[in-house]
Amino acid sequence: MSTYGAPHSAAASVSGDGSRPSPSTTMPLLEVRDLWVRFRQGDRQVWAVNGLSYELFGGQTLAIIGESGSGKTVSSRALMGLLPETATVTGSARFDGEELLGLSDQEMRQHRGADLAMVFQDPTRSLNPTMRVGNQITEAIRTHLPLDRRAARERAIELLRLVRLPSPRQRFFEYPHQLSGGMRQRVMIAIALAADPKLLIADEATSSLDVTTQAQIMELLLDLQGQLGMALIMISHDLGLAASFADEVIVMYAGRAVERASTHQLFAHVRMPYTEALLEAIPRIERPSHSPLPVTPGRPPDLTTLPVGCPFEPRCSRARDTCRETSPPFEEQEPGHWWACWYPCDDGGSG
Ligand SMILES: Nc1ncnc2c1ncn2[C@@H]1O[C@H](COP(=O)(O)OP(=O)(O)O)[C@@H](O)[C@H]1O
Ligand SMILES: [Mg+2]
């Protein structure tokens, strides 16, 4: 089916057939089906997420990759009920069997931070500058857990230790400006972990940090995931990051998934030309200096109209008439490997 049909709820557009072995349960922890998000903007619509489907099992790490504006943040915020009033969300997102879309604010607040939590790119903007970091963690704990002040404080210090903040007992009393960017992100992670979530969504959580700190925070997230048995969604524009950390990768373009596979399978056989372009853009130390980094010319499409054909077609070196005329379906074309392309890579170009 074409993903660019009219938005509708229910109905699965992807064969999430459960054939994948699951680490901890046979039922997905999160099951997103045909998620659409559009924003009202004056007399126009912004088609931000267009029929996204995926599932995630407990304890699994999923990387959602794509250029800026591809719908990574909006699709995740939709799950958390964190979109503005101008957004219209349709489709389904079941978490632990319960439908998240359409919950009231109050119902959603019970899940948010408790069952599923999110860490954002900029820790400076997420923290309250006038409040001691310890109290911000304690507040998050007491929102979800029936602990008195003293017990909550002990748990907060425990969490600061868990996220490996040096001297947690002293740091508890400090203000955000007294901490480095990396330490502030550790505090944000501690807040996200306050109520032991089953799923943590890290949205470009390391993008504002220097390279060394980035690696340390990534390592921390993965350690915590293993230690706490959480599922982790890592959102990034950096496909290289996914290569080193995730079990599975979804590549998004123009609000839709265009390729999905286990990390191993994806890197062994990239099918979608867009993914290949992203892969080529990863700087490699061993790349000979005479071969320049290939770029993907052009820009992501205007999201105020839905293209008839493949949204990547204007930038794609493999595009033909079919690509302009009909949008390729996102389907499981090989076991465990989904892509949306009429003329995928590695097939001799014959389609
Ligand atoms: N509140 C909003 N109103 C209108 N458009 C929005 C709003 N929030 C996001 N968008 C648009 O939705 C698209 C997807 O955004 P986003 O999910 O933030 O991208 P990503 O996280 O992949 O960089 C972008 O085109 C963005 O401009
Ligand atoms: Mg984003």
Coordinates of C-alpha atoms and ligand atoms in Angstrom, one line a residue:
M1 CA 0.0 0.0 0.0
S2 CA 1.1 3.6 -0.4
T3 CA 2.0 5.2 2.8
Y4 CA 0.9 8.5 1.4
G5 CA -2.8 7.7 1.4
A6 CA -5.2 9.4 3.7
P7 CA -4.4 9.1 7.3
H8 CA -6.4 6.5 9.1
S9 CA -6.2 4.9 12.5
A10 CA -5.8 1.2 13.4
A11 CA -4.7 -1.0 10.5
A12 CA -1.1 -2.1 10.3
S13 CA 0.9 -1.0 7.3
V14 CA 3.9 -3.0 8.1
S15 CA 4.1 -6.7 8.6
G16 CA 5.2 -6.6 12.2
D17 CA 4.5 -10.3 12.4
G18 CA 6.3 -11.1 15.6
S19 CA 8.8 -13.4 13.9
R20 CA 11.7 -11.7 15.7
P21 CA 12.9 -13.4 18.8
S22 CA 12.3 -11.2 21.8
P23 CA 14.8 -10.7 24.6
S24 CA 12.3 -10.7 27.4
T25 CA 8.8 -11.4 26.3
T26 CA 6.9 -12.5 23.2
M27 CA 4.8 -9.3 23.2
P28 CA 6.4 -6.1 22.1
L29 CA 6.8 -3.5 24.8
L30 CA 6.0 -0.8 22.3
E31 CA 3.9 -1.3 19.2
V32 CA 3.5 1.7 16.9
R33 CA 1.1 1.3 14.1
D34 CA 0.5 3.7 11.2
L35 CA 1.3 6.8 13.2
W36 CA 0.5 10.1 11.5
V37 CA 1.2 13.5 12.9
R38 CA 0.3 16.7 11.2
F39 CA 0.4 20.3 12.4
R40 CA -1.9 23.1 11.6
Q41 CA 0.1 26.1 10.5
G42 CA -2.0 29.0 9.4
D43 CA -4.1 27.6 6.5
R44 CA -1.5 24.9 5.8
Q45 CA -0.7 21.5 7.1
V46 CA 2.8 20.2 8.0
W47 CA 2.8 16.5 7.4
A48 CA 5.5 15.7 10.0
V49 CA 5.0 11.9 10.5
N50 CA 3.3 9.9 7.7
G51 CA 2.4 6.3 8.6
L52 CA 5.2 5.2 10.8
S53 CA 5.1 1.7 12.2
Y54 CA 7.5 -0.3 14.3
E55 CA 7.7 -2.4 17.4
L56 CA 10.2 -2.7 20.2
F57 CA 10.7 -5.5 22.7
G58 CA 11.7 -5.2 26.3
G59 CA 15.4 -4.7 26.8
Q60 CA 16.0 -3.9 23.1
T61 CA 17.9 -0.9 21.7
L62 CA 16.5 0.7 18.7
A63 CA 18.2 3.6 16.8
I64 CA 15.9 6.0 14.9
I65 CA 18.1 7.8 12.4
G66 CA 17.5 10.6 9.9
E67 CA 18.4 14.1 8.9
S68 CA 17.0 17.1 10.8
G69 CA 13.3 17.5 10.1
S70 CA 12.6 13.8 9.3
G71 CA 10.1 13.4 12.1
K72 CA 12.2 11.6 14.8
T73 CA 11.4 14.0 17.6
V74 CA 7.8 14.5 16.7
S75 CA 7.0 10.8 16.4
S76 CA 8.5 10.2 19.9
R77 CA 6.9 13.2 21.5
A78 CA 3.6 11.9 20.1
L79 CA 4.0 8.7 22.2
M80 CA 4.6 10.8 25.3
G81 CA 1.7 13.1 24.7
L82 CA 4.1 16.0 24.4
L83 CA 2.9 17.7 21.3
P84 CA 1.2 21.2 21.0
E85 CA -2.5 21.7 20.5
T86 CA -1.9 22.3 16.8
A87 CA -0.9 18.7 16.3
T88 CA -3.3 16.0 15.0
V89 CA -2.2 12.5 15.9
T90 CA -3.8 9.4 14.4
G91 CA -2.8 5.7 14.5
S92 CA -2.0 3.5 17.4
A93 CA 0.8 3.2 19.9
R94 CA 0.4 0.4 22.4
F95 CA 2.8 0.3 25.4
D96 CA 2.7 -2.9 27.4
G97 CA -0.6 -3.6 25.7
E98 CA -2.2 -0.3 26.6
E99 CA -3.1 2.3 23.9
L100 CA -1.2 5.6 24.6
L101 CA -2.8 7.7 21.8
G102 CA -5.9 9.4 22.9
L103 CA -5.2 9.2 26.7
S104 CA -6.2 12.2 28.7
D105 CA -3.5 14.5 30.0
Q106 CA -3.9 13.1 33.5
E107 CA -3.8 9.5 32.3
M108 CA -0.7 10.3 30.2
R109 CA 1.0 11.9 33.2
Q110 CA 0.8 8.6 35.0
H111 CA 2.8 6.9 32.2
R112 CA 5.2 9.7 31.4
G113 CA 8.3 9.5 33.5
A114 CA 7.0 6.3 35.1
D115 CA 6.8 3.7 32.4
L116 CA 8.4 5.7 29.6
A117 CA 10.8 8.5 30.0
M118 CA 12.6 10.8 27.6
V119 CA 16.0 12.6 27.7
F120 CA 16.4 15.6 25.3
Q121 CA 19.2 17.2 23.5
D122 CA 19.8 20.2 25.6
P123 CA 20.1 19.6 29.3
T124 CA 20.5 23.3 30.1
R125 CA 17.0 24.1 28.9
S126 CA 15.4 21.1 30.5
L127 CA 16.7 21.8 34.0
N128 CA 15.4 24.5 36.3
P129 CA 18.3 27.0 36.7
T130 CA 17.0 28.2 40.1
M131 CA 16.6 24.8 41.8
R132 CA 19.3 22.5 43.3
V133 CA 19.8 19.5 41.0
G134 CA 19.1 17.1 43.9
N135 CA 15.7 18.7 44.5
Q136 CA 14.8 18.4 40.8
I137 CA 15.5 14.6 41.0
T138 CA 13.6 14.3 44.3
E139 CA 10.7 16.1 42.8
A140 CA 10.6 13.6 39.9
I141 CA 10.8 10.7 42.3
R142 CA 8.0 11.9 44.5
T143 CA 5.8 12.6 41.5
H144 CA 5.8 8.8 40.8
L145 CA 6.8 7.0 43.9
P146 CA 5.2 7.1 47.4
L147 CA 8.4 8.0 49.2
D148 CA 8.9 10.6 52.0
R149 CA 11.4 13.4 51.5
R150 CA 14.2 11.6 53.3
A151 CA 13.7 8.3 51.3
A152 CA 13.4 10.3 48.1
R153 CA 16.6 12.1 48.8
E154 CA 18.4 8.8 49.4
R155 CA 17.1 7.5 46.1
A156 CA 18.2 10.7 44.3
I157 CA 21.7 10.3 45.6
E158 CA 21.6 6.6 44.6
L159 CA 20.5 7.7 41.1
L160 CA 23.3 10.3 40.9
R161 CA 25.7 7.5 41.8
L162 CA 24.1 5.3 39.2
V163 CA 24.7 7.9 36.5
R164 CA 28.3 8.2 37.7
L165 CA 28.2 11.8 38.8
P166 CA 31.3 12.3 40.9
S167 CA 30.7 13.2 44.6
P168 CA 26.9 12.7 44.4
R169 CA 26.3 13.8 48.0
Q170 CA 27.9 17.2 47.3
R171 CA 26.5 17.6 43.8
F172 CA 23.0 17.1 45.1
F173 CA 23.1 20.6 46.6
E174 CA 24.5 22.3 43.5
Y175 CA 22.7 24.4 40.8
P176 CA 22.8 23.4 37.1
H177 CA 25.3 26.2 36.3
Q178 CA 27.8 24.7 38.6
L179 CA 27.9 21.5 36.5
S180 CA 29.5 20.8 33.1
G181 CA 27.3 20.0 30.1
G182 CA 28.1 16.3 30.5
M183 CA 27.2 16.4 34.2
R184 CA 23.9 18.2 33.5
Q185 CA 23.0 15.4 31.0
R186 CA 23.8 12.9 33.7
V187 CA 21.4 14.7 36.0
M188 CA 18.7 14.6 33.2
I189 CA 19.3 10.9 32.9
A190 CA 18.9 10.5 36.6
I191 CA 15.6 12.4 36.5
A192 CA 14.5 10.1 33.6
L193 CA 15.3 7.1 35.6
A194 CA 13.6 8.3 38.8
A195 CA 10.7 5.9 38.6
D196 CA 12.5 3.0 36.9
P197 CA 11.0 3.3 33.4
K198 CA 10.7 0.3 31.1
L199 CA 11.5 2.5 28.1
L200 CA 13.9 5.4 27.8
I201 CA 13.9 7.6 24.7
A202 CA 17.1 9.5 24.3
D203 CA 16.5 12.2 21.7
E204 CA 19.9 13.4 20.4
A205 CA 20.9 13.1 24.0
T206 CA 24.6 13.6 23.3
S207 CA 24.5 16.0 20.4
S208 CA 25.2 19.1 22.4
L209 CA 28.3 17.6 24.1
D210 CA 31.9 17.3 23.0
V211 CA 33.0 14.1 21.4
T212 CA 34.7 12.6 24.5
T213 CA 31.7 13.4 26.7
Q214 CA 29.3 12.0 24.0
A215 CA 31.0 8.7 24.1
Q216 CA 30.9 8.6 27.9
I217 CA 27.2 9.4 28.0
M218 CA 26.4 6.8 25.3
E219 CA 28.3 4.2 27.2
L220 CA 26.5 5.2 30.4
L221 CA 23.1 4.8 28.6
L222 CA 24.0 1.4 27.4
D223 CA 25.3 0.3 30.7
L224 CA 22.2 1.5 32.4
Q225 CA 20.0 -0.2 29.9
G226 CA 21.7 -3.5 30.6
Q227 CA 21.7 -3.0 34.3
L228 CA 18.1 -1.9 34.6
G229 CA 16.8 -4.1 31.7
M230 CA 15.1 -1.1 30.0
A231 CA 14.4 -0.8 26.4
L232 CA 16.2 2.1 24.7
I233 CA 15.3 4.2 21.7
M234 CA 18.2 6.3 20.6
I235 CA 17.3 9.1 18.2
S236 CA 20.2 10.6 16.2
H237 CA 21.1 12.1 12.9
D238 CA 24.3 10.0 13.1
L239 CA 24.1 6.6 11.5
G240 CA 27.6 5.8 12.7
L241 CA 26.3 6.1 16.3
A242 CA 23.7 3.4 15.6
A243 CA 26.3 1.1 14.2
S244 CA 28.1 0.9 17.4
F245 CA 25.2 0.8 19.8
A246 CA 21.8 -0.4 18.6
D247 CA 20.3 -3.8 18.0
E248 CA 18.1 -2.5 15.3
V249 CA 17.9 0.6 13.1
I250 CA 15.1 2.5 11.6
V251 CA 16.0 5.2 9.0
M252 CA 13.4 7.9 8.6
Y253 CA 12.9 10.3 5.7
A254 CA 10.2 12.9 5.4
G255 CA 8.2 11.6 8.3
R256 CA 8.2 7.9 7.2
A257 CA 10.4 4.9 7.8
V258 CA 12.4 4.1 4.6
E259 CA 14.6 1.3 5.9
R260 CA 14.6 -0.9 8.9
A261 CA 16.8 -3.9 9.9
S262 CA 19.0 -5.3 12.6
T263 CA 22.1 -3.2 12.7
H264 CA 24.2 -6.1 11.5
Q265 CA 21.9 -6.7 8.5
L266 CA 21.6 -3.1 7.6
F267 CA 25.3 -2.5 7.5
A268 CA 25.9 -5.7 5.6
H269 CA 23.3 -4.9 2.9
V270 CA 22.0 -1.3 2.7
R271 CA 19.1 -1.3 0.3
M272 CA 17.7 2.2 0.5
P273 CA 19.7 4.8 -1.5
Y274 CA 19.1 7.3 1.2
T275 CA 20.6 5.1 3.9
E276 CA 23.5 4.5 1.6
A277 CA 24.0 8.3 1.3
L278 CA 23.9 8.6 5.1
L279 CA 26.4 5.8 5.4
E280 CA 28.7 7.4 2.8
A281 CA 28.6 10.7 4.8
I282 CA 30.0 9.1 7.9
P283 CA 33.6 10.3 8.2
R284 CA 36.0 7.5 8.1
I285 CA 39.6 7.7 9.3
E286 CA 40.7 5.1 6.8
R287 CA 39.1 7.0 3.9
P288 CA 41.9 8.0 1.4
S289 CA 42.3 11.7 1.5
H290 CA 41.9 12.0 -2.3
S291 CA 38.3 10.7 -2.2
P292 CA 36.0 13.5 -1.0
L293 CA 33.1 12.7 1.3
P294 CA 30.1 12.1 -1.0
V295 CA 27.2 14.3 -0.1
T296 CA 23.5 14.0 -0.8
P297 CA 22.7 17.0 -2.9
G298 CA 19.4 18.7 -2.3
R299 CA 17.3 19.2 0.8
P300 CA 14.5 17.2 2.4
P301 CA 11.1 17.9 0.8
D302 CA 8.6 20.5 1.8
L303 CA 6.3 18.8 4.3
T304 CA 3.3 21.0 3.5
T305 CA 2.4 18.8 0.6
L306 CA 2.6 15.0 0.4
P307 CA 4.5 13.9 -2.7
V308 CA 2.9 11.5 -5.1
G309 CA 6.0 9.5 -5.6
C310 CA 9.0 8.6 -3.4
P311 CA 9.9 11.6 -1.3
F312 CA 13.6 11.0 -1.8
E313 CA 13.3 10.8 -5.6
P314 CA 14.4 14.4 -6.3
R315 CA 17.7 13.7 -4.5
C316 CA 18.2 10.1 -5.6
S317 CA 20.7 9.1 -8.2
R318 CA 18.8 5.8 -8.9
A319 CA 15.4 7.5 -9.5
R320 CA 13.4 6.6 -12.6
D321 CA 9.9 7.5 -13.8
T322 CA 8.2 5.0 -11.5
C323 CA 9.7 6.8 -8.5
R324 CA 8.1 10.0 -9.5
E325 CA 4.8 8.4 -10.2
T326 CA 4.2 6.1 -7.2
S327 CA 5.4 6.0 -3.7
P328 CA 7.2 2.8 -2.9
P329 CA 5.6 0.8 -0.1
F330 CA 7.6 0.2 3.1
E331 CA 7.6 -3.6 3.3
E332 CA 9.5 -6.5 4.7
Q333 CA 11.3 -7.4 1.5
E334 CA 13.7 -9.9 3.0
P335 CA 13.3 -11.6 6.4
G336 CA 13.9 -9.0 9.0
H337 CA 14.7 -6.2 6.5
W338 CA 12.2 -3.6 5.5
W339 CA 12.7 -0.9 2.9
A340 CA 10.7 1.5 0.7
C341 CA 12.4 1.7 -2.7
W342 CA 11.5 0.7 -6.2
Y343 CA 15.2 0.3 -7.2
P344 CA 17.1 -0.6 -4.1
C345 CA 20.9 -0.8 -4.0
D346 CA 22.7 -4.1 -4.5
D347 CA 20.2 -5.6 -6.9
G348 CA 22.1 -4.8 -10.1
G349 CA 19.9 -1.7 -10.6
S350 CA 17.2 -3.7 -12.5
G351 CA 14.5 -3.5 -9.8
Ligands
LIG1 N1 4.9 22.6 16.4 C1 5.2 22.4 15.2 N2 4.4 23.1 14.2 C2 4.7 22.9 12.9 N3 5.6 22.0 12.4 C3 6.4 21.4 13.3 C4 6.2 21.5 14.7 N4 7.1 20.7 15.4 C5 7.8 20.1 14.4 N5 7.3 20.5 13.2 C6 7.9 20.0 11.9 O1 7.8 18.6 11.8 C7 8.8 18.1 11.1 C8 9.5 17.0 11.9 O2 10.2 17.6 13.0 P1 11.1 16.8 14.0 O3 10.4 15.6 14.4 O4 11.5 17.8 15.1 O5 12.4 16.4 13.2 P2 13.7 15.7 13.7 O6 13.6 15.4 15.1 O7 13.8 14.5 12.8 O8 14.8 16.7 13.4 C9 9.8 19.3 10.7 O9 9.5 19.7 9.4 C10 9.3 20.3 11.7 O10 9.5 21.6 11.2
MG2 MG 14.8 16.1 16.7

